[in-house]
Short mmCIF file of C-alpha atoms and ligand atoms in Angstrom, two decimals:
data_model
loop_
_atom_site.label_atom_id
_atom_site.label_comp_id
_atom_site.label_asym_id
_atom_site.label_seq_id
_atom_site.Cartn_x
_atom_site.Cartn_y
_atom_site.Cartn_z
CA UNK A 1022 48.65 250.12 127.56
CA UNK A 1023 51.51 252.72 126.71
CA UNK A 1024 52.58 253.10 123.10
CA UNK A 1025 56.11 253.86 123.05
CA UNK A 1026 56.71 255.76 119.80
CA UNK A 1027 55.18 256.12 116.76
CA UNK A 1028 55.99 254.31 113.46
CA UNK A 1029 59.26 255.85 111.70
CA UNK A 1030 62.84 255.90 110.61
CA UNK A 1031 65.20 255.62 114.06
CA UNK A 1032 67.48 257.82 115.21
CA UNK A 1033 70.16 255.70 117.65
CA UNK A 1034 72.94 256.12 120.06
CA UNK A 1035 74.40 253.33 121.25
CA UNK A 1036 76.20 252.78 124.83
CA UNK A 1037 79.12 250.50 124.57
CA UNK A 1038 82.08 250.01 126.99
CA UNK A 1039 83.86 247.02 125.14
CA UNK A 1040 84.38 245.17 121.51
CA UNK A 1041 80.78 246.66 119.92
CA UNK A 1042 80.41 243.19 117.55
CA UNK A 1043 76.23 244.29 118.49
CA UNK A 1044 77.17 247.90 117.12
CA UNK A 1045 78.72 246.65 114.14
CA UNK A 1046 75.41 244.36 113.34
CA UNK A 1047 73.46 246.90 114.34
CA UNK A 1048 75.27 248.91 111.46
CA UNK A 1049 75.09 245.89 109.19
CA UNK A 1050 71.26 245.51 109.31
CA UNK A 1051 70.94 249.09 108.69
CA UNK A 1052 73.21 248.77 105.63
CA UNK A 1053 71.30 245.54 104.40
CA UNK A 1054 67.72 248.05 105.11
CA UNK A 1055 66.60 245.64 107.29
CA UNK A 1056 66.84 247.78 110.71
CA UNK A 1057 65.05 251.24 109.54
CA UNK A 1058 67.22 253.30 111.52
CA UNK A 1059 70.54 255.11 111.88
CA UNK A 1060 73.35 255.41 114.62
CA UNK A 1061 73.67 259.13 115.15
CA UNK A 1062 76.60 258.71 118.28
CA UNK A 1063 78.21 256.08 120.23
CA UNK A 1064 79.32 257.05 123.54
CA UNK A 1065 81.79 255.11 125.56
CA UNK A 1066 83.08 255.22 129.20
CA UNK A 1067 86.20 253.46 128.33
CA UNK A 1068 88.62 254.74 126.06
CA UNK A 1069 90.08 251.93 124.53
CA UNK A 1070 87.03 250.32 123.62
CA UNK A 1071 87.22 248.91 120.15
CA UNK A 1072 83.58 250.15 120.07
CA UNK A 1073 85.38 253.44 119.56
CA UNK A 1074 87.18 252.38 116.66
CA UNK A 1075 84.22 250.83 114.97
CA UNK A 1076 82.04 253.79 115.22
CA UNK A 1077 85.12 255.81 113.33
CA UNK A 1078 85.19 253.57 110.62
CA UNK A 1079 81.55 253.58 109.98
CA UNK A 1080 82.13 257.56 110.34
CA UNK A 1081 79.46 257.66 112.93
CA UNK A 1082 80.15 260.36 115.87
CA UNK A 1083 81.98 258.81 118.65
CA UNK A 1084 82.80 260.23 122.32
CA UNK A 1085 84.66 258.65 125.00
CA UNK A 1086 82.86 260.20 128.17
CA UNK A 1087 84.94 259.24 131.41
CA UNK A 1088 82.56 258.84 134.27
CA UNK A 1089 85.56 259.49 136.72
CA UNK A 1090 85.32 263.46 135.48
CA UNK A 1091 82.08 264.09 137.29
CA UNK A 1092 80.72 264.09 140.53
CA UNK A 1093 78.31 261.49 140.46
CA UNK A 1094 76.53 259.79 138.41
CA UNK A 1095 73.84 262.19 137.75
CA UNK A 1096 76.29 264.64 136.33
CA UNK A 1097 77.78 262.17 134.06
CA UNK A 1098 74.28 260.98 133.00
CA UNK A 1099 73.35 265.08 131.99
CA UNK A 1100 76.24 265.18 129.82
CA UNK A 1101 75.14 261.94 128.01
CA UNK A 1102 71.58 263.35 127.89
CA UNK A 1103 72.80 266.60 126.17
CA UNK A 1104 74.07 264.86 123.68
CA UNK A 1105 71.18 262.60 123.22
CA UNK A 1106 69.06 265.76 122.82
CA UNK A 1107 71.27 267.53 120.52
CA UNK A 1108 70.77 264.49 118.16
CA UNK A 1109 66.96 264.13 118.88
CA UNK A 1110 67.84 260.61 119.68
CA UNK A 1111 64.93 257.84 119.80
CA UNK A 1112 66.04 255.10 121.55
CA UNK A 1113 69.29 254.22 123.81
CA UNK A 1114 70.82 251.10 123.10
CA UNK A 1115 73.25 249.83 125.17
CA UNK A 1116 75.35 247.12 123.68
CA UNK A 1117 77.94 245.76 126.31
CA UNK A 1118 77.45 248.89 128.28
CA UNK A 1119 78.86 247.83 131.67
CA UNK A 1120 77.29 250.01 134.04
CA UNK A 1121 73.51 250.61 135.57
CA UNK A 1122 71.92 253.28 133.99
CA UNK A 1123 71.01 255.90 136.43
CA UNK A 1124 67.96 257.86 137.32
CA UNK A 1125 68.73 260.75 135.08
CA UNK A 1126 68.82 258.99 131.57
CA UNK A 1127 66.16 256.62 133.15
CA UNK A 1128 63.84 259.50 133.46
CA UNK A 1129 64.38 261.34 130.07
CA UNK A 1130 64.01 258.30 128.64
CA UNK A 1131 61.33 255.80 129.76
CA UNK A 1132 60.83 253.24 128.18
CA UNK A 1133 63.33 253.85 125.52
CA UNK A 1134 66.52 252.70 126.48
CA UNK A 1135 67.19 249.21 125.23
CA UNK A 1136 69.36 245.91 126.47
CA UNK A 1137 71.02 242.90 124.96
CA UNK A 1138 71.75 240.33 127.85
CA UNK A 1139 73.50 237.14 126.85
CA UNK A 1140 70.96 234.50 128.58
CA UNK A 1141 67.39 233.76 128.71
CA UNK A 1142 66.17 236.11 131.53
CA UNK A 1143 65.26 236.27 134.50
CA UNK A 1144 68.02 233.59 134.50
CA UNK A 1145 71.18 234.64 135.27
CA UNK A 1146 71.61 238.24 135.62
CA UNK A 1147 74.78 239.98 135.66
CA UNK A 1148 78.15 239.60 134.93
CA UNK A 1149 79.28 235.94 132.92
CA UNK A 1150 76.30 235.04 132.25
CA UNK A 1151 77.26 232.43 130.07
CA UNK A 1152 79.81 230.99 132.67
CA UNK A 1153 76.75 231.14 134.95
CA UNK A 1154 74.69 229.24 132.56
CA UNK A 1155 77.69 226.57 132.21
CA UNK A 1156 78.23 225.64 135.75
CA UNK A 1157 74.36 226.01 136.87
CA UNK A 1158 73.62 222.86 134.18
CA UNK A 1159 71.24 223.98 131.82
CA UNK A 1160 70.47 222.66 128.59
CA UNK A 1161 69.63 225.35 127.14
CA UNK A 1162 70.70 229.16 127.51
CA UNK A 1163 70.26 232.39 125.07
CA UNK A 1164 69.86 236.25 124.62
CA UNK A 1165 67.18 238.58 125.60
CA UNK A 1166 67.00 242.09 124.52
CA UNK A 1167 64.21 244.19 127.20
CA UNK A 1168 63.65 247.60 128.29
CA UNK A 1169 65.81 248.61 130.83
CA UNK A 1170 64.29 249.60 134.20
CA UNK A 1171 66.08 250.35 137.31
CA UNK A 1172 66.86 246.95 137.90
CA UNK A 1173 69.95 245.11 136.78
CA UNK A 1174 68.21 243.12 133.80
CA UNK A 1175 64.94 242.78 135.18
CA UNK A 1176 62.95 245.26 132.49
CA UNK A 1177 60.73 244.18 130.38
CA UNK A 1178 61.35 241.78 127.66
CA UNK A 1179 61.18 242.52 123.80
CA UNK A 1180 62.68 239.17 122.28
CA UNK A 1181 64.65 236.17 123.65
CA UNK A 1182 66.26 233.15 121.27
CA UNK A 1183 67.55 230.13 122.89
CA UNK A 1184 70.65 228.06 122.04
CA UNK A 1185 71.40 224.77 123.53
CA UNK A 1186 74.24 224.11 126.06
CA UNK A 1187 76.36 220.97 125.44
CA UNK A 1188 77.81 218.76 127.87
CA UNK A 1189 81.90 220.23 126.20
CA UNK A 1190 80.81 223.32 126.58
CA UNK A 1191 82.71 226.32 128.37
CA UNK A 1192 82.05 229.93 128.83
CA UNK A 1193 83.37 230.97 125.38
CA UNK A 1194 82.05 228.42 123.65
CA UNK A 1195 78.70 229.24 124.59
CA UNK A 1196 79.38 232.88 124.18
CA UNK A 1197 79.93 232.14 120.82
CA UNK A 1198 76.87 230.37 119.74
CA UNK A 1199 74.53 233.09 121.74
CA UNK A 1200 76.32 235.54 119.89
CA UNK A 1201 75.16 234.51 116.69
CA UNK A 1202 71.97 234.61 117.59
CA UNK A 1203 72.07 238.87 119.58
CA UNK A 1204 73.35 239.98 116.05
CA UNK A 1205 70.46 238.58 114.58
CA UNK A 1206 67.30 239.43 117.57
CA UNK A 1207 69.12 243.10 118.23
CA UNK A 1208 67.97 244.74 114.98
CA UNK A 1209 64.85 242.75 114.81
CA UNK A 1210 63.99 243.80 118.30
CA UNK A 1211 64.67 247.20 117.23
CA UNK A 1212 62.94 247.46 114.07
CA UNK A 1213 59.47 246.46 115.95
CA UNK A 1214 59.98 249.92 117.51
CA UNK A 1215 60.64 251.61 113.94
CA UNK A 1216 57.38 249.99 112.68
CA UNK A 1217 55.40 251.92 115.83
CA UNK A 1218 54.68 248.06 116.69
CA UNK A 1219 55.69 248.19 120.81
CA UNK A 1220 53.41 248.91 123.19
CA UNK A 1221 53.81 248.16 127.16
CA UNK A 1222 51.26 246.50 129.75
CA UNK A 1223 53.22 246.89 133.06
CA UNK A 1224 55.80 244.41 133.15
CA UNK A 1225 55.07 242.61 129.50
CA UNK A 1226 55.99 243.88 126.02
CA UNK A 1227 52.87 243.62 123.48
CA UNK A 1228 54.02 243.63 120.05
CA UNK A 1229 51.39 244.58 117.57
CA UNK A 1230 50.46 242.68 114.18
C1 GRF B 553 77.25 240.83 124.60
O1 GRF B 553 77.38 239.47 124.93
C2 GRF B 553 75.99 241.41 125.19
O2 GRF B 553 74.94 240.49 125.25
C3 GRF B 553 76.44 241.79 126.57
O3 GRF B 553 77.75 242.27 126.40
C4 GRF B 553 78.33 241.68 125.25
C5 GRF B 553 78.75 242.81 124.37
O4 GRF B 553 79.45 242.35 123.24
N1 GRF B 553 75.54 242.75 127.16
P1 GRF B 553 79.80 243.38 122.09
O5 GRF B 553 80.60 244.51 122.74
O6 GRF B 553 78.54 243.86 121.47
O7 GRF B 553 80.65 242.59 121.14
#
């Protein structure tokens, strides 16, 4: 078994491309002492995500980095990395990020970059996943935050809730309930790895006592 960091206060950057609502309870928790941690940088590769906006008002460091300036995707990955590094960040947490993370921050950071998906994995991965969840017919759905592998949501998993689907419900609807529940399991997820408490046996997540 591989322990992935030591107990102790977390430094963050968080990856968002769209409305950061899992940033700003990230923030909350950490305000409320509750997550032991703080957001040194959220990066963005859209510019006019409100994740942007949020980071400014919580006067955390915030940079748009447009993936259509570089090359490929290594390139753009090294310039996330540098940053990373100048803030001797801890974990990655990507919160709505819409992209697959590459080989390059996959490498510098094994086992430390960090994924909210809104249904109970391995169930449906991807894009509108609650839509997915709606027209499949399941009773229930939820969230499951994991470690993020090279797979699209296949790592590891840290912490799932479950919500139930109703017979009325649509995709936003359901959004909303499973919602409620990733700003709650995000930080708690999170704060396992600021009590030293994660360890990993191949494809499981052990959490310690
Ligand atoms: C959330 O539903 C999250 O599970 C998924 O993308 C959405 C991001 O929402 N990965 P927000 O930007 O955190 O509000």
């Amino acid at each position: 078994m591989i322990k992935v960091m030591e107990a102790g206060r977390l430094k963050l950057a968080v990856l968002a491309s769209g409305r950061g609502s899992n940033f700003d309870a990230l923030g909350e928790a950490i305000e409320r002492r509750e997550l032991s941690a703080d957001i040194k940088l959220l990066i963005s590769d859209k510019k006019d995500a409100p994740a942007l906006q949020k980071a400014q008002k919580r006067e955390i460091e915030a940079h748009f980095i447009n993936p259509r300036d570089y090359k490929n995707k290594d390139e753009y990955e090294m310039d996330i990395l540098k940053k990373l590094h100048e803030h001797d960040i801890d974990l990655l947490v990507l919160a709505g990020y819409m992209r697959l993370v590459g080989r390059v921050l996959l490498e510098s950071f094994k086992f430390r970059i960090i994924n909210i998906h809104p249904a109970l994995l391995p169930s449906f991965t991807g894009l509108h996943a609650q839509k997915q969840a709606v027209d499949y017919g399941v009773k229930f759905s939820g969230v499951t935050v994991h470690i993020v592998d090279e797979g699209m949501d296949t790592g590891p998993i840290i912490m799932q809730a479950a919500v139930p689907v109703y017979q009325d419900d649509d995709e936003d609807s359901l959004a909303a309930r499973i919602l409620v529940e990733e700003h709650k399991i995000y930080w708690q997820s999170l704060q396992l790895f600021a009590e030293g408490r994660v360890w990993i046996d191949g494809r499981k997540v052990i959490v310690s006592p």
